[in-house]
Tab-separated table of C-alpha atoms in Angstrom:
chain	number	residue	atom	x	y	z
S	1	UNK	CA	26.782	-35.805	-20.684
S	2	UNK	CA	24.270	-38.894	-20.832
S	3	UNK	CA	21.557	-38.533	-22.593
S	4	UNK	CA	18.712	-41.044	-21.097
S	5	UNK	CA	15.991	-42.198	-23.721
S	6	UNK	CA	12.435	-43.312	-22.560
S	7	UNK	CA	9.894	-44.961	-24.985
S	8	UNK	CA	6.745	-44.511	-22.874
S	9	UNK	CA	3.730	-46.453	-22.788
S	10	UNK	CA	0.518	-46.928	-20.871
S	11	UNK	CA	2.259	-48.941	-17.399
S	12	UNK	CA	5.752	-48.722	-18.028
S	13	UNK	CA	8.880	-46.896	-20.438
S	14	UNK	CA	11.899	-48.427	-21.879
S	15	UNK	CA	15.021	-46.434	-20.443
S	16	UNK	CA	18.569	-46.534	-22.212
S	17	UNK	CA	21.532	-44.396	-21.573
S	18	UNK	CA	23.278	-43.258	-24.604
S	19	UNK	CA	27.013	-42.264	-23.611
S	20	UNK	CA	30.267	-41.387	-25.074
S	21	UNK	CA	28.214	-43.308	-28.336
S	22	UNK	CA	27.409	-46.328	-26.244
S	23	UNK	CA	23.584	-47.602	-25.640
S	24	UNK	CA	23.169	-48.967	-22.453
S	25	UNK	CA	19.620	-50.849	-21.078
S	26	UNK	CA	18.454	-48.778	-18.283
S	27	UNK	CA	15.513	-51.578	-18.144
S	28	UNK	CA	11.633	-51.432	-17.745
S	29	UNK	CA	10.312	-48.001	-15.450
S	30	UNK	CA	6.779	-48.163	-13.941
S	31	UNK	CA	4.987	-45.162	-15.019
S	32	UNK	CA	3.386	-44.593	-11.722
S	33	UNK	CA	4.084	-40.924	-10.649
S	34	UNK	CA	6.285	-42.306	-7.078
S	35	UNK	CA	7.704	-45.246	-8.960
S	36	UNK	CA	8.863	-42.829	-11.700
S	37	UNK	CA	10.177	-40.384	-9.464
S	38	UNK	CA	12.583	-42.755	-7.715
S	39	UNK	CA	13.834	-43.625	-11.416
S	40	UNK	CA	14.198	-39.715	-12.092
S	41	UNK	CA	16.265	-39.127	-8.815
S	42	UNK	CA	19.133	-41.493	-9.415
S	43	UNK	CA	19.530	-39.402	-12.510
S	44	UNK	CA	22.165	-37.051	-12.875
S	45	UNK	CA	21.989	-33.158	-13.427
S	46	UNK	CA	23.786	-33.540	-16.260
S	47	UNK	CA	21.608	-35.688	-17.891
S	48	UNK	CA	19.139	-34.801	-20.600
S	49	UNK	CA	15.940	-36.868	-20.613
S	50	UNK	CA	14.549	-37.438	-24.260
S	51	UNK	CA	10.657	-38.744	-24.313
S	52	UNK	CA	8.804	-39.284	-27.209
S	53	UNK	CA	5.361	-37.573	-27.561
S	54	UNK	CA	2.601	-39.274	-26.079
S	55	UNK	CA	-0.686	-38.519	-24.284
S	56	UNK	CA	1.553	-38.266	-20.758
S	57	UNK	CA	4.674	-37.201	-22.392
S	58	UNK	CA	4.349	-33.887	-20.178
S	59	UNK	CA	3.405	-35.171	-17.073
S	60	UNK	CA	6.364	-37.938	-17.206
S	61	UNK	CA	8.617	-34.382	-17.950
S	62	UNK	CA	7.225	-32.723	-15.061
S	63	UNK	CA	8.444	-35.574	-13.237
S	64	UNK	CA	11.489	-36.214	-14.728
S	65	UNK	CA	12.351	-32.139	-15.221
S	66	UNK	CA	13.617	-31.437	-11.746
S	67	UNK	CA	16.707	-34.302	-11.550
S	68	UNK	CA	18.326	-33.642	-15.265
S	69	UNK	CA	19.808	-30.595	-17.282
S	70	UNK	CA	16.636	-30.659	-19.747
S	71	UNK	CA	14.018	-32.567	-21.158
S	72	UNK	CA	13.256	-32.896	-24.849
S	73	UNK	CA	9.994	-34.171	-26.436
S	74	UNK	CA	10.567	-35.987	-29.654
S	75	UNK	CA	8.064	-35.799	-32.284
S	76	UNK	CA	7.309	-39.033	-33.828
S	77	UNK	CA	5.791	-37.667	-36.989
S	78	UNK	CA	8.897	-36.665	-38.005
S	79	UNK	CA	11.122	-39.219	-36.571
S	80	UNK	CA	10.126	-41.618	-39.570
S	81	UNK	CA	12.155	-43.958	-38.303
S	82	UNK	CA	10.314	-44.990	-35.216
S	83	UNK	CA	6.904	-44.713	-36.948
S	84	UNK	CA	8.705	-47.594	-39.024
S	85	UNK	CA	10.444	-49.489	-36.854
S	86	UNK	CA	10.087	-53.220	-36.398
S	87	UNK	CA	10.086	-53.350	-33.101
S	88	UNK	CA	8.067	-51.051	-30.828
S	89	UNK	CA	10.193	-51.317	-27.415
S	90	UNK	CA	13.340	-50.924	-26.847
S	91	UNK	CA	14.347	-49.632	-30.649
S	92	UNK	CA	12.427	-46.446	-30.084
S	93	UNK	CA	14.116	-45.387	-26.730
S	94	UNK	CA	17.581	-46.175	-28.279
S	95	UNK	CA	16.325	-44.261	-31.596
S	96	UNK	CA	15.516	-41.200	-29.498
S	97	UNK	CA	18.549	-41.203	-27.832
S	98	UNK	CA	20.473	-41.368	-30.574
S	99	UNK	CA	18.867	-39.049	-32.267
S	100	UNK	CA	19.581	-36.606	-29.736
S	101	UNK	CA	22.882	-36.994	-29.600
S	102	UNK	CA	23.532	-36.569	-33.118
S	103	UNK	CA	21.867	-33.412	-33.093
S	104	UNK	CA	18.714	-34.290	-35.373
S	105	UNK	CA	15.562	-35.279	-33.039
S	106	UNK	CA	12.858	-32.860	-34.113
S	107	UNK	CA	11.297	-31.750	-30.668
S	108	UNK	CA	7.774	-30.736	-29.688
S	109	UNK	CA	6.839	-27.321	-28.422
S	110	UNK	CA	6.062	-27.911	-24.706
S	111	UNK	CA	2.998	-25.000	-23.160
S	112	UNK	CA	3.939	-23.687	-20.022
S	113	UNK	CA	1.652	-24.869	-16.658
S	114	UNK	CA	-0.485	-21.609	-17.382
S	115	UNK	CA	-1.535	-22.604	-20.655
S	116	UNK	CA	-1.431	-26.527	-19.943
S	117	UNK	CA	-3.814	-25.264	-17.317
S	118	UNK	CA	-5.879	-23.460	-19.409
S	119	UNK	CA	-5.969	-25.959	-22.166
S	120	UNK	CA	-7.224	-28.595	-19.576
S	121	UNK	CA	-9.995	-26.219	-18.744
S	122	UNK	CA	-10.960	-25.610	-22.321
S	123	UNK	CA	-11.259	-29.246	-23.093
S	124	UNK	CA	-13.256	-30.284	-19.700
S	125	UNK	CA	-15.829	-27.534	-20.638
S	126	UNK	CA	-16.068	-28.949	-24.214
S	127	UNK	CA	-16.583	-32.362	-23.097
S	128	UNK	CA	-19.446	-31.036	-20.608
S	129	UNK	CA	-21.068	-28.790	-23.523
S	130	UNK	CA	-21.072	-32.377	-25.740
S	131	UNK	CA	-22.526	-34.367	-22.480
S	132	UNK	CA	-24.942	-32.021	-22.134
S	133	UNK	CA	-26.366	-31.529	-25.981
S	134	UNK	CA	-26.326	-35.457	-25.992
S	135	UNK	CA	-28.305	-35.631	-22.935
S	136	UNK	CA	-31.173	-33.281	-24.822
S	137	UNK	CA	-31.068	-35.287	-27.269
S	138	UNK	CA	-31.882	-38.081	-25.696
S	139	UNK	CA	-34.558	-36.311	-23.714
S	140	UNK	CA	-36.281	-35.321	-26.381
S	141	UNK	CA	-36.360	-38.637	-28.204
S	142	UNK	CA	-37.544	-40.202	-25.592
S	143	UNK	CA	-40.612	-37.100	-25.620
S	144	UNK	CA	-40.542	-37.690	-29.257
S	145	UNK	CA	-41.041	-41.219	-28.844
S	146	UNK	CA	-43.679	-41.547	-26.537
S	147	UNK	CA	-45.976	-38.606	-28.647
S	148	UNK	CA	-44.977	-35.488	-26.371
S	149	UNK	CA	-44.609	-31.792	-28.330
S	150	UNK	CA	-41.747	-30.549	-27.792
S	151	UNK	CA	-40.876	-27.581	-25.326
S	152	UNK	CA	-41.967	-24.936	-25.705
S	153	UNK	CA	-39.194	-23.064	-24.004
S	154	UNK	CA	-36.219	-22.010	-25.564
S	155	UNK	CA	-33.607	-23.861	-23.401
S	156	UNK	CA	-35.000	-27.275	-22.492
S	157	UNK	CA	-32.303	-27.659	-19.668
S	158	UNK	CA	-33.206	-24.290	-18.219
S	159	UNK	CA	-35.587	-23.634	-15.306
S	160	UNK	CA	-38.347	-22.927	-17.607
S	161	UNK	CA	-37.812	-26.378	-19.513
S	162	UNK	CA	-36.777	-28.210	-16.454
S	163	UNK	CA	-40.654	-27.155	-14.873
S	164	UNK	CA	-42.032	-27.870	-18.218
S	165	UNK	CA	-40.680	-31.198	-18.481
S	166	UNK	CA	-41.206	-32.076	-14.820
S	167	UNK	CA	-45.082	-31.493	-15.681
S	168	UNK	CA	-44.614	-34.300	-18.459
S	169	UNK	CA	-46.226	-37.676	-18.179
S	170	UNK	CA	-44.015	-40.153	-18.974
S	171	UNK	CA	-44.308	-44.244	-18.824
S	172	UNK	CA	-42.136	-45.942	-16.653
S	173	UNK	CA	-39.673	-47.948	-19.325
């Protein structure tokens, strides 16, 4: 069994191969979703893919997932010694695969696609609610500002306060 270590970051991941206890440089892998397949499909299906947790540590393992035997997410929190390491390339994939292979990588929980789904939908509709309480904000400073009451509807974004403040006169800065 090889176990294949990949230090991700924003444009590219450090690969190694860690077998029968040698490290071997798999080299630089572009993180681009076709680029990253081709690396994934010259992988065996024996192979276990170890990724340490970052913001697209699960779509790099839905990528990677199909071509090897498993995928495991390493949690860096725990792995104290890549969170002080003195080098942040290469060490950190060769740390994680070693890690592995010794038994003693802490892994991260992974959701399944339902609740990764879900999760995505939560968080959109969060950002949206915070867009949209900024934006009366800044409506109703600019009201404030120019010596306008302010609405006298409950819901200022509603059709009643959308009339209301269509009917304002406001300068044009």
């Amino acid at each position: 069994m090889r176990i294949i270590g990949l230090d991700i970051h924003r444009a590219f991941a450090e690969a190694v191969a860690w077998e029968d206890g040698r490290l071997r440089r798999l080299g630089r892998v572009d993180m681009r979703r076709d680029l990253l397949a081709a690396f994934a499909a010259k992988l065996s299906p024996n192979d276990v893919g170890v990724i340490e947790a970052t913001g697209n540590a699960t779509s790099a393992t839905a990528v990677v997932a199909p071509h090897v035997k498993k995928v495991g997410i390493g949690n860096p929190k725990q792995v104290r010694i890549i969170a002080y390491a003195k080098i942040k390339t290469t060490i950190e994939a060769d740390v994680l695969a070693q890690l592995y292979a010794s038994g003693f990588l802490p892994e991260v929980w992974i959701a399944d696609e339902p609740t990764q789904a879900l999760r995505r939908q939560v968080t959109r509709r969060n950002q949206i609610v915070r867009q949209r309480s900024r934006l009366k904000t800044v409506i109703q400073s600019i009201l404030h500002s120019h010596l306008i009451p302010s609405c006298p509807h409950a819901d200022l974004c509603g059709a009643k306060g959308r009339t209301w403040l269509i009917e304002q006169v406001v300068p044009q800065d």
